[in-house]
C-alpha atoms as one frame of an Amber mdcrd trajectory, in Angstrom:
protein
 -67.868  21.492 -87.242 -70.492  19.412 -84.952 -68.461  16.389 -85.423 -65.624
  18.412 -83.924 -67.750  19.511 -80.995 -68.727  15.936 -80.263 -64.632  14.902
 -80.859 -63.635  17.305 -78.258 -66.713  16.288 -75.718 -65.610  12.892 -76.103
 -61.965  14.084 -75.330 -63.009  16.102 -72.428 -64.760  13.167 -70.867 -62.486
  10.644 -70.788 -59.819  13.416 -69.782 -61.913  13.942 -66.646 -62.572  10.153
 -65.946 -58.553   9.765 -65.979 -58.243  12.545 -63.590 -60.731  11.490 -61.379
 -59.616   8.052 -61.474 -55.736   9.018 -60.680 -57.121  10.970 -57.524 -59.153
   8.321 -55.724 -56.527   7.421 -53.327 -54.915   4.136 -52.630 -56.029   2.033
 -49.974 -52.862   1.194 -47.353 -53.278  -1.334 -45.214 -50.587  -2.217 -43.065
 -49.733  -4.864 -40.257 -50.895  -2.288 -37.439 -54.116  -2.340 -39.098 -54.183
  -6.113 -38.328 -52.974  -5.901 -34.762 -55.398  -3.292 -34.190 -57.919  -5.762
 -35.435 -56.616  -8.240 -33.146 -56.852  -5.842 -29.972 -60.227  -4.961 -31.504
 -61.613  -8.326 -31.043 -59.728  -9.532 -27.645 -61.677  -6.306 -26.024 -64.864
  -7.934 -26.774 -63.937 -11.408 -25.362 -62.961  -9.516 -22.480 -66.473  -7.731
 -22.217 -67.976 -11.155 -23.319 -65.963 -13.314 -20.873 -65.198 -16.527 -22.846
 -63.869 -18.912 -20.909 -60.092 -19.885 -22.529 -60.913 -22.745 -24.412 -63.658
 -20.735 -26.238 -61.439 -17.662 -26.111 -58.964 -19.779 -28.419 -61.260 -21.225
 -30.401 -62.291 -17.585 -31.798 -58.553 -17.089 -32.186 -57.994 -19.314 -34.009
 -60.706 -19.500 -36.933 -60.479 -15.467 -37.165 -56.826 -15.863 -38.029 -57.205
 -18.555 -40.432 -59.432 -16.572 -42.566 -57.577 -13.803 -42.714 -54.883 -15.977
 -43.789 -56.454 -17.807 -46.078 -57.235 -14.538 -48.012 -53.377 -13.260 -47.854
 -51.758 -16.404 -49.437 -53.890 -16.090 -52.244 -51.755 -13.111 -53.328 -48.600
 -13.952 -51.659 -45.443 -15.731 -53.071 -44.426 -16.672 -49.450 -47.176 -18.541
 -48.183 -49.212 -21.770 -48.456 -53.000 -22.115 -47.789 -53.941 -24.600 -44.863
 -56.359 -26.425 -46.806 -56.158 -29.996 -46.866 -53.389 -29.400 -43.900 -55.863
 -28.265 -41.084 -58.675 -31.156 -40.162 -61.387 -30.821 -43.025 -60.819 -27.515
 -44.379 -61.292 -27.840 -48.339 -59.704 -25.031 -50.349 -60.957 -21.242 -50.221
 -62.871 -20.114 -53.539 -60.179 -18.358 -55.857 -60.827 -14.334 -56.593 -62.147
 -13.698 -60.369 -60.348 -10.934 -60.883 -57.114 -10.452 -58.704 -56.645  -6.652
 -60.130 -59.423  -5.346 -58.578 -58.980  -6.503 -55.252 -56.744  -5.305 -52.134
 -56.022  -8.790 -50.486 -54.963  -7.174 -47.606 -58.052  -5.109 -46.946 -59.920
  -8.237 -47.799 -57.898 -10.277 -45.353 -59.151  -7.799 -42.764 -62.355  -8.039
 -44.025 -62.695 -12.038 -43.513 -61.197 -11.688 -40.261 -63.879  -9.095 -38.351
 -66.594 -11.302 -40.709 -65.527 -14.710 -38.560 -64.982 -13.071 -35.713 -68.270
 -11.184 -35.560 -69.988 -14.646 -35.574 -68.123 -16.095 -32.509 -68.526 -13.564
 -30.191 -71.759 -12.165 -28.242 -71.042  -8.284 -28.558 -71.584  -8.263 -32.210
 -72.656  -4.917 -32.556 -69.023  -4.244 -31.009 -67.171  -5.530 -33.855 -69.660
  -4.116 -36.074 -69.514  -0.428 -35.240 -65.425  -0.796 -35.311 -65.991  -2.788
 -38.809 -68.103  -0.070 -40.265 -65.562   2.577 -38.807 -62.833   1.064 -41.192
 -65.753   0.603 -44.207 -66.081   3.977 -44.361 -62.689   4.946 -44.501 -62.027
   2.624 -47.230 -64.640   3.258 -49.159 -63.400   6.987 -49.195 -60.388   6.127
 -50.660 -61.420   4.038 -53.883 -64.814   2.691 -53.827 -64.400  -0.209 -56.622
 -61.372  -1.659 -54.966 -63.202  -1.633 -51.445 -66.368  -3.389 -53.258 -64.534
  -6.100 -54.567 -62.007  -6.768 -51.829 -64.990  -6.690 -49.379 -66.917  -9.116
 -51.360 -64.263 -11.238 -51.870 -63.027 -11.292 -47.977 -66.642 -11.952 -46.923
 -66.789 -14.827 -49.872 -63.857 -16.466 -47.914 -65.001 -15.794 -44.584 -68.785
 -17.532 -45.755 -66.224 -20.352 -46.662 -64.473 -20.477 -43.148 -67.732 -19.850
 -41.312 -69.529 -23.574 -43.232 -66.042 -25.346 -42.066 -66.826 -23.866 -38.379
 -70.218 -25.130 -38.558 -68.871 -28.829 -38.324 -66.146 -28.530 -35.460 -69.047
 -29.959 -33.005 -69.051 -27.050 -30.905 -72.561 -26.259 -31.023 -73.527 -29.932
 -30.051 -71.028 -29.832 -27.338 -73.524 -26.969 -25.546 -76.611 -29.004 -25.170
 -74.701 -31.797 -23.688 -75.044 -32.339 -19.992 -73.024 -30.689 -17.332 -70.147
 -32.300 -15.512 -71.068 -34.540 -12.419 -69.237 -34.152  -9.392 -67.950 -37.331
  -7.528 -68.593 -36.048  -3.509 -67.496 -39.910  -2.278 -64.220 -39.741  -4.178
 -61.731 -37.454  -2.198 -59.399 -37.333  -5.160 -61.544 -36.013  -7.577 -62.674
 -32.380  -8.106 -64.776 -30.318  -6.477 -66.264 -26.572  -7.062 -63.892 -24.341
  -5.548 -64.541 -20.603  -3.761 -65.731 -17.809  -3.669 -68.579 -19.007  -6.109
 -68.794 -22.931  -6.453 -68.862 -22.932 -10.207 -70.028 -26.062 -11.868 -66.467
 -27.433 -14.067 -66.493 -25.334 -17.311 -66.238 -27.096 -21.017 -66.366 -30.687
 -19.611 -67.073 -32.052 -23.627 -64.054 -29.625 -24.846 -62.229 -32.849 -25.804
 -64.809 -33.536 -28.324 -64.163 -30.520 -30.354 -62.506 -30.956 -33.777 -58.329
 -30.123 -33.374 -56.803 -28.269 -35.814 -53.439 -30.007 -36.441 -53.050 -32.881
 -33.925 -54.678 -36.302 -34.476 -57.192 -35.973 -31.302 -57.641 -34.750 -28.558
 -55.660 -37.614 -26.707 -52.949 -37.646 -29.095 -50.672 -36.298 -26.403 -51.995
 -37.698 -22.929 -49.399 -36.910 -20.323 -47.552 -39.001 -17.862 -50.109 -39.708
 -14.657 -49.878 -37.445 -11.780 -48.323 -38.909  -8.340 -51.059 -40.935  -6.882
 -53.811 -39.272  -4.733 -52.625 -39.846  -1.343 -53.055 -38.132   2.209 -50.258
 -40.325   3.568 -48.011 -37.768   5.286 -44.710 -39.333   3.810 -46.466 -39.734
  -0.033 -45.514 -37.921  -3.146 -48.876 -36.511  -3.786 -48.938 -35.435   0.089
 -45.787 -33.530  -0.325 -46.655 -31.947  -3.244 -49.909 -30.812  -1.174 -47.916
 -29.004   1.286 -45.731 -27.570  -1.133 -48.785 -25.542  -2.362 -49.629 -24.734
   1.047 -45.706 -23.671   2.543 -45.063 -21.717  -0.863 -47.976 -19.862  -0.725
 -47.825 -19.169   3.161 -43.984 -17.891   2.418 -44.407 -15.409  -0.455 -47.123
 -13.540   1.429 -44.733 -12.999   4.141 -42.867 -10.965   1.316 -45.671  -8.979
   0.754 -46.598  -6.839  -2.693 -43.054  -6.592  -3.338 -42.301 -10.086  -3.851
 -41.044 -11.307  -7.169 -43.187 -14.556  -6.835 -46.383 -12.464  -6.136 -45.370
 -10.364  -9.075 -44.825 -13.515 -11.516 -48.076 -15.222 -10.471 -50.647 -11.806
 -11.015 -48.806 -11.214 -14.358 -49.745 -14.933 -15.652 -52.835 -14.898 -13.940
 -55.185 -14.871 -17.016 -58.637 -15.372 -15.289 -61.210 -14.143 -17.394 -63.531
 -14.018 -14.606 -62.849 -12.978 -10.891 -64.911 -12.756  -8.637 -64.904 -10.530
  -5.250 -66.885 -10.712  -2.100 -67.032  -8.155   0.664 -69.760  -9.052   2.786
 -72.721  -8.688   0.996 -71.052  -6.760  -1.741 -69.972  -9.080  -4.861 -67.970
  -7.397  -7.978 -66.558  -8.892 -11.102 -63.292  -8.382 -12.727 -62.734  -9.166
 -16.159 -59.121 -10.126 -17.828 -57.727 -11.410 -20.545 -57.255 -15.146 -21.329
 -54.178 -17.117 -21.152 -54.418 -17.420 -25.111 -54.912 -13.551 -25.370 -51.825
 -12.881 -23.477 -50.048 -15.331 -25.891 -51.724 -13.146 -28.973 -50.375  -9.705
 -27.060 -46.772 -11.424 -27.021 -47.347 -12.055 -30.675 -47.994  -8.384 -31.435
 -45.314  -7.391 -29.574 -42.880 -10.121 -31.269 -43.828  -8.779 -34.890 -43.496
  -5.129 -33.802 -40.393  -5.652 -32.373 -39.402  -8.022 -35.715 -41.227  -5.102
 -38.071 -42.888  -7.849 -39.487 -44.824  -6.786 -42.512 -48.539  -7.392 -42.795
 -47.987 -10.916 -44.439 -45.739 -12.144 -41.558 -47.852 -10.902 -38.989 -50.626
 -12.917 -39.953 -49.006 -15.792 -40.323 -47.160 -15.818 -36.745 -51.076 -14.902
 -35.289 -52.062 -17.858 -37.211 -49.674 -20.546 -36.728 -49.519 -19.716 -32.778
 -53.297 -19.252 -32.118 -53.823 -22.826 -33.870 -50.827 -24.397 -31.302 -52.660
 -22.492 -28.704 -56.022 -24.119 -29.657 -54.967 -27.715 -29.853 -53.512 -26.810
 -26.702 -56.362 -26.455 -24.854 -58.251 -28.979 -26.445 -55.588 -31.495 -25.311
 -55.153 -29.859 -21.721 -58.729 -30.440 -21.350 -58.981 -34.149 -22.613 -56.387
 -34.913 -19.693 -58.477 -32.585 -17.097 -61.651 -34.431 -17.103 -60.337 -37.379
 -17.808 -57.629 -37.453 -14.708 -60.613 -35.089 -12.822 -58.109 -34.036  -9.773
 -58.852 -32.041  -7.203 -57.572 -28.621  -6.565 -55.278 -27.720  -3.965 -57.224
 -25.676  -2.328 -60.025 -27.876  -1.531 -57.385 -30.204   0.097 -55.586 -27.672
   2.021 -58.854 -26.478   4.058 -59.987 -29.808   4.604 -56.859 -31.442   5.893
 -54.182 -28.691   6.597 -55.435 -25.262   6.913 -59.526 -23.994   6.980 -58.382
 -20.354   6.895 -55.580 -20.682   3.938 -56.197 -18.950   0.673 -54.679 -19.363
  -2.351 -52.790 -16.082  -4.178 -54.871 -16.529  -7.268 -58.796 -17.245  -7.182
 -58.666 -20.943  -8.110 -60.840 -21.502 -12.068 -63.764 -23.489 -12.097 -62.184
 -26.778 -13.716 -60.084 -29.834 -12.521 -56.820 -29.622 -11.999 -54.663 -31.975
 -14.028 -52.591 -30.822 -16.026 -51.921 -27.278 -16.014 -53.563 -25.627 -19.126
 -51.731 -22.462 -18.942 -48.868 -24.316 -18.941 -49.935 -26.042 -21.637 -50.423
 -23.482 -24.116 -47.724 -21.180 -22.960 -45.121 -24.368 -23.911 -47.474 -24.687
 -27.608 -47.037 -20.840 -28.108 -43.420 -20.755 -27.339 -42.641 -23.261 -30.001
 -44.829 -21.953 -32.308 -43.409 -18.425 -32.167 -39.763 -19.723 -31.944 -39.923
 -21.386 -35.055 -40.799 -18.032 -36.902 -38.926 -15.684 -34.849 -36.147 -17.985
 -33.163 -36.363 -19.186 -29.249 -33.584 -16.349 -28.626 -35.909 -13.354 -29.369
 -35.786 -10.959 -26.257 -39.183  -8.868 -25.868 -40.760  -6.773 -22.959 -43.959
  -8.045 -22.254 -46.321  -4.892 -21.500 -49.763  -6.842 -22.243 -51.055  -6.640
 -18.864 -50.076  -2.580 -18.378 -53.832  -2.236 -18.883 -54.728  -4.324 -15.202
 -51.940  -1.955 -13.743 -49.059  -4.408 -14.047 -45.826  -3.330 -15.056 -43.966
  -4.650 -17.786 -41.738  -7.904 -17.704 -38.821  -8.319 -19.823 -37.925 -11.650
 -21.552 -34.872 -13.225 -23.433 -36.604 -15.902 -24.777 -40.124 -17.681 -25.706
 -39.145 -20.789 -23.696 -38.414 -18.295 -20.799 -41.366 -16.470 -20.851 -43.555
 -20.254 -20.761 -41.013 -21.417 -17.919 -42.359 -18.452 -15.890 -46.058 -18.791
 -16.955 -45.836 -22.188 -15.967 -44.437 -21.735 -12.664 -46.903 -18.816 -11.933
 -49.684 -21.695 -11.081 -47.814 -22.773  -8.369 -46.752 -19.454  -6.665 -50.631
 -18.679  -7.440 -51.816 -21.703  -5.327 -54.043 -22.923  -7.757 -51.710 -25.972
  -9.105 -49.688 -28.870  -7.976 -45.750 -28.496  -9.170 -46.013 -31.515 -11.275
 -49.244 -30.053 -13.167 -47.080 -27.045 -14.007 -43.872 -29.129 -14.711 -46.040
 -32.214 -16.875 -48.314 -29.271 -18.371 -45.293 -27.698 -20.190 -43.884 -30.760
 -21.714 -46.996 -31.727 -22.788 -47.714 -28.165 -24.699 -43.753 -28.296 -26.214
 -44.257 -31.659 -27.763 -48.070 -30.315 -28.780 -46.471 -27.315 -30.407 -43.424
 -29.144 -32.014 -45.745 -31.786 -33.728 -47.820 -28.477 -35.042 -44.817 -26.767
 -36.152 -43.442 -30.090 -38.066 -46.841 -31.191 -39.352 -47.598 -27.397 -40.954
 -46.345 -26.429 -44.503 -47.316 -22.989 -44.344 -43.929 -21.024 -45.903 -43.075
 -21.430 -49.239 -39.564 -21.814 -49.117 -39.310 -23.675 -45.884
């Protein structure tokens, strides 16, 4: 009798255990979860006011961390190890059956992103809210997935530590040459030092070196009335005056404001000074990536692939553009126009604090467009609502190349670049983007 009771108790225990296991709901992770994580990191970068090159580094590393987790389970995508500069193979999962790789990818993304921004508490709060929701569904899967995500994140963070970023934090400030009229000078209203003068020393992701895509030289500096350079200077002045006549309804003004993407715009009114914080150019293209992924109904894996490939092209684009900026060290139109043409003239957009040539926004827009076109096709139309949060209307584009063309010309309309900087920058970025696309082997069936 006792034996039968013992058997009955054992059977009852297993039935209860199996029932409890069945009641543990599966953790479902979708592409929208990843889009939301990217948006969250972007919002923190806006809050922390990261300059465009630094922001591009944060996006690239965070996406790579998620990608490396994702492709361990995927049959469609290959690891970036031994493809991206100095990235060694990441640790493999011990028991794949216990791991939700999508969850682990999000964990890796947030953990790496958290390490690269200032306001860690904002990411931690967001992360913990996700942790609580996941843990309540399936604790065993959550713990195994989280631990694997953190393991990959540590591997990526160890790699990040060798990219020379920390070393550039202690390098000297950029020295302004006030004796040479062609050289960059700090611009109104804050006359800030040139930012990130040593960014060309940051380790690239795919390109061979910062100087691999040196653009053609800008027209030789000259203030002679018939010189090519002076004609470009007058074009900036005249275009600025002309589009302001059209008022706020001007299409050129709309284009300039839409692609401004200045993370810190300082406004001075008498004794009052306040700043407006916005997304960077790279963040705008990450926003476009989200829009396109959603329209394409891209799944979790394809979305991470698109973000990762594009963010690396953008990051290398900034390294290339910054290399040229501090090599050519060209003066901005605003400075020369105020000195030699019209002391009261102001550009439509606030001139950012670094040398003029080439236009970095043009470079990274060209690179991002090539990357996205390689995934979705160039003739992919989309409605760009990235700037709605800043009170700017949606703009429609029939292709990525059209969007990059508009981003480039916006710098001339805004009064912050000469035409050559926008056109040459766009070519520079497209050439770089093609190199990235051709040298990355990320798709299994490619």
